[in-house]
């Protein structure tokens, strides 16, 4: 099947899936819309139902009032026919509805009631003008029994003349029996209110749940938090006109519908509320049923789609099996072509990416190798160049190790290797790489350290070097000839006594960067594009690598830049301070009690004072040569001398050379004078020694550098010598090793290194010869075997297995060390599985070889 056909089928499949999704979306939208409409319609229907229920209640109450009026008219007619109507009044007994019947003759103010008491209508209020079937209706009032009641008045007419007025008192409780026991599924509340007085005259039993009874309309407002003045005014106006009222409001945190329904043309009002959720309950139930039906339909539809897709997949599988033979050849060719293209692209990308980082230390190695050949007869220069070559080689080795670490490349993660290091060694390594690069472009490179309280720190020195070299090498590349580059290490306020908080600044006055490029500078494979920077080659990985390392260390990195004015990179880090006792023993042993620092830069003097705090040495400072001479003479007068004098040779006024020349001979006899300078001192070296200078120290100042220089001056030993090396070296003397190495140069280097330590070696060119040589030698001939892995005839793994399988006493116990360029994690594991004791990655370092051999040789002894 061709790629085009696959694309078409894939397109059809995606179209089908998109269609299914669209159907689901449209159906969902329709269902949602319909559900909303149903909910709205059901809510409106529920409100209409509520209105109808209120209408029925209203009709019931009006029917009761109508019957009462009709009954009163009948009684009035009966009274009109009687000669002595008072007897009829007295004969009536009170019942649940009619509490009192009274008759007042026309023209009289007082009449008689059925209880035999006098009756006066003056206490009744008919001013509202309300009527029932033409009979005046009084306002509501509390009767003698404490029950809310009302009175209807009816004239007694005899022969066309009104002879008396009949008054009958009714109680509102009589409505309670006529009203239904539940209203709106018992979710609504209901009161009966007298319109004129706005008093609640009846709370029907069993209708709704009320937390408290309400006395009047205002009490109803207050209890239910209906406090808006405008709303209350509108309701009062509608009640005054006898109109129905409905409005929404929150009652006890529930949205509710409040209703006020007019009865008997506004004489009475049915008042209450029902929660909206009760109104919408039926709509919700209908929507739930709709959603259940829709869900079942969608599930059925989805099952159909799944079955269709499964059937389609089965058909595609059958077609694919039929076409496999024809496609196999094309697929193989395509895969081969893609693999070749990917391999070529990966190789090009890999070489391009590594070019930037590898060439920087390689430049220092090649440059100092040239200088080493030139100054081979000068031991001091040879030691200096060797030290710098080693530093650059270590950095280069660190880069290569990163490349070879497959786990880091695959996961994109790097692991910090923490250990103790000194700022002096780190800055020396950086200076050895960067200063020659800057010098080639006639650039000025200045290093300053200020505010740092601890010179020895715990961190990943290789990663620190990588950060600084990336930043500084970029500054060199992107700064024109004659430019200026600064490296500043500044101590900041410590967050904790266990960490040194520092800021590293790398600044230049080079080409600078645009604001647009600053936004992507830390992205991989990005480079500034302009006519100037395009002349500089690079991979665009440096800044991305730097940012990742800084963040891995828990720090931050920022950059500011301006085109044609330069750039400033700022890195902030917190590095742990190692636990160590104050180093006062070195200075006391050598009688160094007083030190004078002379420099016109105040921050340099302050840095010297801070770093020398824990040594027990008294540090005095001077800002000029004249002041230094005064302090030296004052010290002599006070009975002491400065044991060490650190002096900047390039100062305004009296410089260092002139100051040293003017020192008295008596002072010079007991003082070590060192020039502390950031400049190349070759041009003044001869003059300085003639003037009496003992040596030179490179800025910035570090205590460890001063100690090394003093050791060199006082004992004549190599400043790089470390105690304990003699003991390590002694274990290699007289030892005999079997070396399996097929590369002549590698074996020559290893032989020279081991023979330099007093050991001897037998070399085998391949694994087969190594096995034969070991088998032909008596037991105990070799103290250890250094085994390469990739060799002709038989590799190192096979040779090791064969040696371990030999039937002789030392075959299982002799240390076998893999010494190979295969540095992957699986190579180390493979060496262990083959029976080797340990693994050393090339290029070989004598320190590592001695440490590992010492471990296994001691165990064997």
mmCIF file of N, CA, C and O in Angstrom, residues 301-374:
data_model
loop_
_atom_site.group_PDB
_atom_site.id
_atom_site.type_symbol
_atom_site.label_atom_id
_atom_site.label_comp_id
_atom_site.label_asym_id
_atom_site.label_seq_id
_atom_site.Cartn_x
_atom_site.Cartn_y
_atom_site.Cartn_z
ATOM 1 N N UNK A 301 -25.067 4.424 20.507
ATOM 2 C CA UNK A 301 -24.420 4.951 19.306
ATOM 3 C C UNK A 301 -22.906 4.736 19.361
ATOM 4 O O UNK A 301 -22.270 4.370 18.368
ATOM 5 N N UNK A 302 -22.315 4.970 20.556
ATOM 6 C CA UNK A 302 -20.880 4.777 20.719
ATOM 7 C C UNK A 302 -20.492 3.318 20.520
ATOM 8 O O UNK A 302 -19.467 3.015 19.892
ATOM 9 N N UNK A 303 -21.311 2.411 21.050
ATOM 10 C CA UNK A 303 -21.035 0.981 20.843
ATOM 11 C C UNK A 303 -21.058 0.648 19.359
ATOM 12 O O UNK A 303 -20.200 -0.090 18.849
ATOM 13 N N UNK A 304 -22.027 1.224 18.654
ATOM 14 C CA UNK A 304 -22.089 1.002 17.202
ATOM 15 C C UNK A 304 -20.840 1.517 16.516
ATOM 16 O O UNK A 304 -20.288 0.866 15.617
ATOM 17 N N UNK A 305 -20.388 2.714 16.947
ATOM 18 C CA UNK A 305 -19.167 3.288 16.351
ATOM 19 C C UNK A 305 -17.962 2.410 16.639
ATOM 20 O O UNK A 305 -17.115 2.185 15.760
ATOM 21 N N UNK A 306 -17.874 1.904 17.883
ATOM 22 C CA UNK A 306 -16.744 1.047 18.245
ATOM 23 C C UNK A 306 -16.761 -0.229 17.414
ATOM 24 O O UNK A 306 -15.721 -0.685 16.911
ATOM 25 N N UNK A 307 -17.945 -0.799 17.267
ATOM 26 C CA UNK A 307 -18.052 -2.010 16.457
ATOM 27 C C UNK A 307 -17.678 -1.726 15.012
ATOM 28 O O UNK A 307 -17.001 -2.534 14.357
ATOM 29 N N UNK A 308 -18.112 -0.549 14.525
ATOM 30 C CA UNK A 308 -17.768 -0.188 13.146
ATOM 31 C C UNK A 308 -16.256 -0.034 12.997
ATOM 32 O O UNK A 308 -15.653 -0.531 12.037
ATOM 33 N N UNK A 309 -15.638 0.670 13.962
ATOM 34 C CA UNK A 309 -14.190 0.871 13.891
ATOM 35 C C UNK A 309 -13.448 -0.454 14.025
ATOM 36 O O UNK A 309 -12.426 -0.676 13.363
ATOM 37 N N UNK A 310 -13.955 -1.335 14.907
ATOM 38 C CA UNK A 310 -13.308 -2.641 15.047
ATOM 39 C C UNK A 310 -13.399 -3.432 13.740
ATOM 40 O O UNK A 310 -12.426 -4.075 13.311
ATOM 41 N N UNK A 311 -14.545 -3.367 13.109
ATOM 42 C CA UNK A 311 -14.702 -4.048 11.828
ATOM 43 C C UNK A 311 -13.800 -3.439 10.767
ATOM 44 O O UNK A 311 -13.191 -4.156 9.955
ATOM 45 N N UNK A 312 -13.708 -2.097 10.807
ATOM 46 C CA UNK A 312 -12.836 -1.418 9.837
ATOM 47 C C UNK A 312 -11.378 -1.792 10.073
ATOM 48 O O UNK A 312 -10.608 -2.002 9.136
ATOM 49 N N UNK A 313 -10.990 -1.883 11.348
ATOM 50 C CA UNK A 313 -9.610 -2.274 11.659
ATOM 51 C C UNK A 313 -9.330 -3.696 11.181
ATOM 52 O O UNK A 313 -8.246 -3.988 10.668
ATOM 53 N N UNK A 314 -10.294 -4.577 11.388
ATOM 54 C CA UNK A 314 -10.129 -5.946 10.916
ATOM 55 C C UNK A 314 -9.955 -6.007 9.405
ATOM 56 O O UNK A 314 -9.075 -6.721 8.896
ATOM 57 N N UNK A 315 -10.736 -5.194 8.713
ATOM 58 C CA UNK A 315 -10.600 -5.144 7.249
ATOM 59 C C UNK A 315 -9.240 -4.598 6.837
ATOM 60 O O UNK A 315 -8.620 -5.099 5.891
ATOM 61 N N UNK A 316 -8.785 -3.563 7.558
ATOM 62 C CA UNK A 316 -7.466 -3.003 7.227
ATOM 63 C C UNK A 316 -6.366 -4.025 7.486
ATOM 64 O O UNK A 316 -5.399 -4.130 6.736
ATOM 65 N N UNK A 317 -6.503 -4.789 8.576
ATOM 66 C CA UNK A 317 -5.490 -5.793 8.886
ATOM 67 C C UNK A 317 -5.422 -6.855 7.792
ATOM 68 O O UNK A 317 -4.342 -7.273 7.373
ATOM 69 N N UNK A 318 -6.602 -7.269 7.319
ATOM 70 C CA UNK A 318 -6.634 -8.273 6.242
ATOM 71 C C UNK A 318 -5.988 -7.726 4.982
ATOM 72 O O UNK A 318 -5.178 -8.405 4.323
ATOM 73 N N UNK A 319 -6.318 -6.458 4.660
ATOM 74 C CA UNK A 319 -5.708 -5.859 3.455
ATOM 75 C C UNK A 319 -4.205 -5.699 3.627
ATOM 76 O O UNK A 319 -3.427 -5.902 2.687
ATOM 77 N N UNK A 320 -3.785 -5.334 4.837
ATOM 78 C CA UNK A 320 -2.361 -5.150 5.081
ATOM 79 C C UNK A 320 -1.599 -6.464 4.950
ATOM 80 O O UNK A 320 -0.479 -6.509 4.414
ATOM 81 N N UNK A 321 -2.195 -7.561 5.451
ATOM 82 C CA UNK A 321 -1.535 -8.859 5.339
ATOM 83 C C UNK A 321 -1.395 -9.289 3.880
ATOM 84 O O UNK A 321 -0.385 -9.900 3.497
ATOM 85 N N UNK A 322 -2.390 -8.938 3.075
ATOM 86 C CA UNK A 322 -2.322 -9.295 1.659
ATOM 87 C C UNK A 322 -1.254 -8.509 0.923
ATOM 88 O O UNK A 322 -0.714 -8.958 -0.089
ATOM 89 N N UNK A 323 -0.946 -7.293 1.417
ATOM 90 C CA UNK A 323 -0.004 -6.441 0.694
ATOM 91 C C UNK A 323 1.379 -6.414 1.322
ATOM 92 O O UNK A 323 2.254 -5.663 0.901
ATOM 93 N N UNK A 324 1.597 -7.242 2.381
ATOM 94 C CA UNK A 324 2.872 -7.178 3.105
ATOM 95 C C UNK A 324 4.067 -7.513 2.229
ATOM 96 O O UNK A 324 5.107 -6.868 2.328
ATOM 97 N N UNK A 325 3.932 -8.533 1.385
ATOM 98 C CA UNK A 325 5.066 -8.934 0.542
ATOM 99 C C UNK A 325 5.500 -7.797 -0.372
ATOM 100 O O UNK A 325 6.691 -7.525 -0.523
ATOM 101 N N UNK A 326 4.502 -7.138 -0.960
ATOM 102 C CA UNK A 326 4.836 -6.048 -1.883
ATOM 103 C C UNK A 326 5.424 -4.842 -1.147
ATOM 104 O O UNK A 326 6.296 -4.153 -1.663
ATOM 105 N N UNK A 327 4.961 -4.621 0.073
ATOM 106 C CA UNK A 327 5.422 -3.444 0.813
ATOM 107 C C UNK A 327 6.756 -3.678 1.499
ATOM 108 O O UNK A 327 7.465 -2.718 1.820
ATOM 109 N N UNK A 328 7.110 -4.938 1.761
ATOM 110 C CA UNK A 328 8.297 -5.231 2.561
ATOM 111 C C UNK A 328 9.559 -4.627 1.946
ATOM 112 O O UNK A 328 10.349 -3.978 2.633
ATOM 113 N N UNK A 329 9.726 -4.830 0.658
ATOM 114 C CA UNK A 329 10.931 -4.325 -0.003
ATOM 115 C C UNK A 329 10.974 -2.793 0.055
ATOM 116 O O UNK A 329 12.023 -2.207 0.366
ATOM 117 N N UNK A 330 9.824 -2.175 -0.255
ATOM 118 C CA UNK A 330 9.796 -0.708 -0.221
ATOM 119 C C UNK A 330 10.057 -0.185 1.181
ATOM 120 O O UNK A 330 10.746 0.822 1.366
ATOM 121 N N UNK A 331 9.481 -0.869 2.176
ATOM 122 C CA UNK A 331 9.681 -0.428 3.562
ATOM 123 C C UNK A 331 11.149 -0.529 3.965
ATOM 124 O O UNK A 331 11.688 0.354 4.638
ATOM 125 N N UNK A 332 11.795 -1.628 3.537
ATOM 126 C CA UNK A 332 13.207 -1.794 3.879
ATOM 127 C C UNK A 332 14.064 -0.697 3.258
ATOM 128 O O UNK A 332 14.954 -0.142 3.889
ATOM 129 N N UNK A 333 13.760 -0.391 1.991
ATOM 130 C CA UNK A 333 14.501 0.676 1.329
ATOM 131 C C UNK A 333 14.254 2.026 2.007
ATOM 132 O O UNK A 333 15.185 2.821 2.200
ATOM 133 N N UNK A 334 12.981 2.267 2.355
ATOM 134 C CA UNK A 334 12.646 3.538 3.002
ATOM 135 C C UNK A 334 13.322 3.653 4.366
ATOM 136 O O UNK A 334 13.878 4.699 4.714
ATOM 137 N N UNK A 335 13.285 2.566 5.126
ATOM 138 C CA UNK A 335 13.918 2.588 6.450
ATOM 139 C C UNK A 335 15.422 2.788 6.339
ATOM 140 O O UNK A 335 16.020 3.510 7.137
ATOM 141 N N UNK A 336 16.021 2.130 5.345
ATOM 142 C CA UNK A 336 17.466 2.286 5.156
ATOM 143 C C UNK A 336 17.807 3.727 4.811
ATOM 144 O O UNK A 336 18.777 4.304 5.324
ATOM 145 N N UNK A 337 16.993 4.329 3.915
ATOM 146 C CA UNK A 337 17.234 5.715 3.536
ATOM 147 C C UNK A 337 17.050 6.640 4.737
ATOM 148 O O UNK A 337 17.872 7.536 4.977
ATOM 149 N N UNK A 338 15.958 6.426 5.504
ATOM 150 C CA UNK A 338 15.722 7.268 6.666
ATOM 151 C C UNK A 338 16.817 7.107 7.703
ATOM 152 O O UNK A 338 17.260 8.088 8.312
ATOM 153 N N UNK A 339 17.267 5.847 7.896
ATOM 154 C CA UNK A 339 18.336 5.621 8.870
ATOM 155 C C UNK A 339 19.608 6.332 8.450
ATOM 156 O O UNK A 339 20.303 6.933 9.282
ATOM 157 N N UNK A 340 19.909 6.284 7.130
ATOM 158 C CA UNK A 340 21.107 6.974 6.639
ATOM 159 C C UNK A 340 20.982 8.481 6.822
ATOM 160 O O UNK A 340 21.935 9.159 7.226
ATOM 161 N N UNK A 341 19.781 9.013 6.529
ATOM 162 C CA UNK A 341 19.571 10.456 6.684
ATOM 163 C C UNK A 341 19.646 10.873 8.152
ATOM 164 O O UNK A 341 20.255 11.892 8.488
ATOM 165 N N UNK A 342 19.029 10.053 9.019
ATOM 166 C CA UNK A 342 19.064 10.380 10.443
ATOM 167 C C UNK A 342 20.484 10.299 10.975
ATOM 168 O O UNK A 342 20.943 11.151 11.747
ATOM 169 N N UNK A 343 21.211 9.257 10.550
ATOM 170 C CA UNK A 343 22.590 9.103 11.003
ATOM 171 C C UNK A 343 23.442 10.276 10.547
ATOM 172 O O UNK A 343 24.244 10.819 11.302
ATOM 173 N N UNK A 344 23.259 10.657 9.273
ATOM 174 C CA UNK A 344 24.024 11.800 8.760
ATOM 175 C C UNK A 344 23.666 13.080 9.488
ATOM 176 O O UNK A 344 24.530 13.866 9.870
ATOM 177 N N UNK A 345 22.363 13.288 9.684
ATOM 178 C CA UNK A 345 21.920 14.497 10.393
ATOM 179 C C UNK A 345 22.407 14.495 11.833
ATOM 180 O O UNK A 345 22.863 15.521 12.341
ATOM 181 N N UNK A 346 22.313 13.340 12.499
ATOM 182 C CA UNK A 346 22.757 13.250 13.884
ATOM 183 C C UNK A 346 24.250 13.503 13.997
ATOM 184 O O UNK A 346 24.714 14.193 14.913
ATOM 185 N N UNK A 347 25.010 12.950 13.030
ATOM 186 C CA UNK A 347 26.457 13.165 13.068
ATOM 187 C C UNK A 347 26.783 14.632 12.877
ATOM 188 O O UNK A 347 27.603 15.206 13.608
ATOM 189 N N UNK A 348 26.124 15.247 11.908
ATOM 190 C CA UNK A 348 26.385 16.664 11.653
ATOM 191 C C UNK A 348 25.997 17.507 12.861
ATOM 192 O O UNK A 348 26.739 18.399 13.286
ATOM 193 N N UNK A 349 24.826 17.227 13.427
ATOM 194 C CA UNK A 349 24.355 17.980 14.589
ATOM 195 C C UNK A 349 25.281 17.772 15.780
ATOM 196 O O UNK A 349 25.629 18.713 16.489
ATOM 197 N N UNK A 350 25.701 16.508 15.991
ATOM 198 C CA UNK A 350 26.571 16.201 17.115
ATOM 199 C C UNK A 350 27.907 16.936 16.988
ATOM 200 O O UNK A 350 28.374 17.590 17.922
ATOM 201 N N UNK A 351 28.531 16.858 15.814
ATOM 202 C CA UNK A 351 29.818 17.528 15.618
ATOM 203 C C UNK A 351 29.688 19.034 15.743
ATOM 204 O O UNK A 351 30.547 19.714 16.323
ATOM 205 N N UNK A 352 28.589 19.554 15.217
ATOM 206 C CA UNK A 352 28.379 20.999 15.300
ATOM 207 C C UNK A 352 28.183 21.434 16.744
ATOM 208 O O UNK A 352 28.732 22.439 17.186
ATOM 209 N N UNK A 353 27.396 20.648 17.486
ATOM 210 C CA UNK A 353 27.111 21.016 18.871
ATOM 211 C C UNK A 353 28.356 20.953 19.744
ATOM 212 O O UNK A 353 28.553 21.781 20.627
ATOM 213 N N UNK A 354 29.195 19.942 19.536
ATOM 214 C CA UNK A 354 30.354 19.763 20.395
ATOM 215 C C UNK A 354 31.531 20.651 20.008
ATOM 216 O O UNK A 354 32.485 20.796 20.770
ATOM 217 N N UNK A 355 31.479 21.236 18.825
ATOM 218 C CA UNK A 355 32.592 22.050 18.358
ATOM 219 C C UNK A 355 32.906 23.184 19.321
ATOM 220 O O UNK A 355 34.056 23.423 19.674
ATOM 221 N N UNK A 356 31.853 23.857 19.782
ATOM 222 C CA UNK A 356 32.025 25.019 20.649
ATOM 223 C C UNK A 356 32.728 24.652 21.951
ATOM 224 O O UNK A 356 33.706 25.273 22.363
ATOM 225 N N UNK A 357 32.229 23.608 22.628
ATOM 226 C CA UNK A 357 32.736 23.281 23.957
ATOM 227 C C UNK A 357 34.102 22.598 23.911
ATOM 228 O O UNK A 357 34.885 22.738 24.843
ATOM 229 N N UNK A 358 34.374 21.827 22.860
ATOM 230 C CA UNK A 358 35.645 21.089 22.812
ATOM 231 C C UNK A 358 36.793 21.991 22.377
ATOM 232 O O UNK A 358 37.913 21.888 22.877
ATOM 233 N N UNK A 359 36.535 22.894 21.441
ATOM 234 C CA UNK A 359 37.621 23.721 20.909
ATOM 235 C C UNK A 359 38.190 24.683 21.960
ATOM 236 O O UNK A 359 39.361 25.047 21.906
ATOM 237 N N UNK A 360 37.353 25.103 22.926
ATOM 238 C CA UNK A 360 37.838 26.081 23.901
ATOM 239 C C UNK A 360 38.983 25.536 24.748
ATOM 240 O O UNK A 360 40.064 26.134 24.784
ATOM 241 N N UNK A 361 38.836 24.405 25.468
ATOM 242 C CA UNK A 361 39.986 23.894 26.223
ATOM 243 C C UNK A 361 41.085 23.358 25.311
ATOM 244 O O UNK A 361 42.255 23.386 25.680
ATOM 245 N N UNK A 362 40.713 22.852 24.121
ATOM 246 C CA UNK A 362 41.740 22.360 23.206
ATOM 247 C C UNK A 362 42.673 23.485 22.787
ATOM 248 O O UNK A 362 43.884 23.279 22.589
ATOM 249 N N UNK A 363 42.126 24.691 22.654
ATOM 250 C CA UNK A 363 42.952 25.844 22.298
ATOM 251 C C UNK A 363 44.031 26.071 23.352
ATOM 252 O O UNK A 363 45.195 26.341 23.042
ATOM 253 N N UNK A 364 43.624 25.954 24.647
ATOM 254 C CA UNK A 364 44.605 26.131 25.723
ATOM 255 C C UNK A 364 45.637 25.013 25.717
ATOM 256 O O UNK A 364 46.835 25.257 25.913
ATOM 257 N N UNK A 365 45.202 23.775 25.487
ATOM 258 C CA UNK A 365 46.142 22.641 25.478
ATOM 259 C C UNK A 365 47.187 22.811 24.379
ATOM 260 O O UNK A 365 48.394 22.676 24.608
ATOM 261 N N UNK A 366 46.724 23.121 23.166
ATOM 262 C CA UNK A 366 47.666 23.274 22.055
ATOM 263 C C UNK A 366 48.572 24.473 22.255
ATOM 264 O O UNK A 366 49.776 24.432 21.954
ATOM 265 N N UNK A 367 47.996 25.573 22.795
ATOM 266 C CA UNK A 367 48.812 26.772 23.000
ATOM 267 C C UNK A 367 49.898 26.543 24.020
ATOM 268 O O UNK A 367 51.064 26.905 23.800
ATOM 269 N N UNK A 368 49.549 25.941 25.157
ATOM 270 C CA UNK A 368 50.550 25.719 26.184
ATOM 271 C C UNK A 368 51.521 24.609 25.792
ATOM 272 O O UNK A 368 52.665 24.583 26.270
ATOM 273 N N UNK A 369 51.090 23.682 24.926
ATOM 274 C CA UNK A 369 52.035 22.677 24.417
ATOM 275 C C UNK A 369 53.125 23.352 23.591
ATOM 276 O O UNK A 369 54.315 23.004 23.686
ATOM 277 N N UNK A 370 52.717 24.324 22.788
ATOM 278 C CA UNK A 370 53.694 25.087 22.010
ATOM 279 C C UNK A 370 54.647 25.842 22.929
ATOM 280 O O UNK A 370 55.871 25.848 22.730
ATOM 281 N N UNK A 371 54.096 26.494 23.976
ATOM 282 C CA UNK A 371 54.941 27.218 24.928
ATOM 283 C C UNK A 371 55.841 26.263 25.702
ATOM 284 O O UNK A 371 56.984 26.609 26.048
ATOM 285 N N UNK A 372 55.351 25.057 25.993
ATOM 286 C CA UNK A 372 56.151 24.068 26.713
ATOM 287 C C UNK A 372 57.385 23.680 25.901
ATOM 288 O O UNK A 372 58.483 23.523 26.440
ATOM 289 N N UNK A 373 57.208 23.509 24.593
ATOM 290 C CA UNK A 373 58.346 23.184 23.717
ATOM 291 C C UNK A 373 59.341 24.343 23.658
ATOM 292 O O UNK A 373 60.539 24.129 23.625
ATOM 293 N N UNK A 374 58.783 25.558 23.711
ATOM 294 C CA UNK A 374 59.642 26.746 23.624
ATOM 295 C C UNK A 374 60.460 26.941 24.893
ATOM 296 O O UNK A 374 61.639 27.313 24.840
#
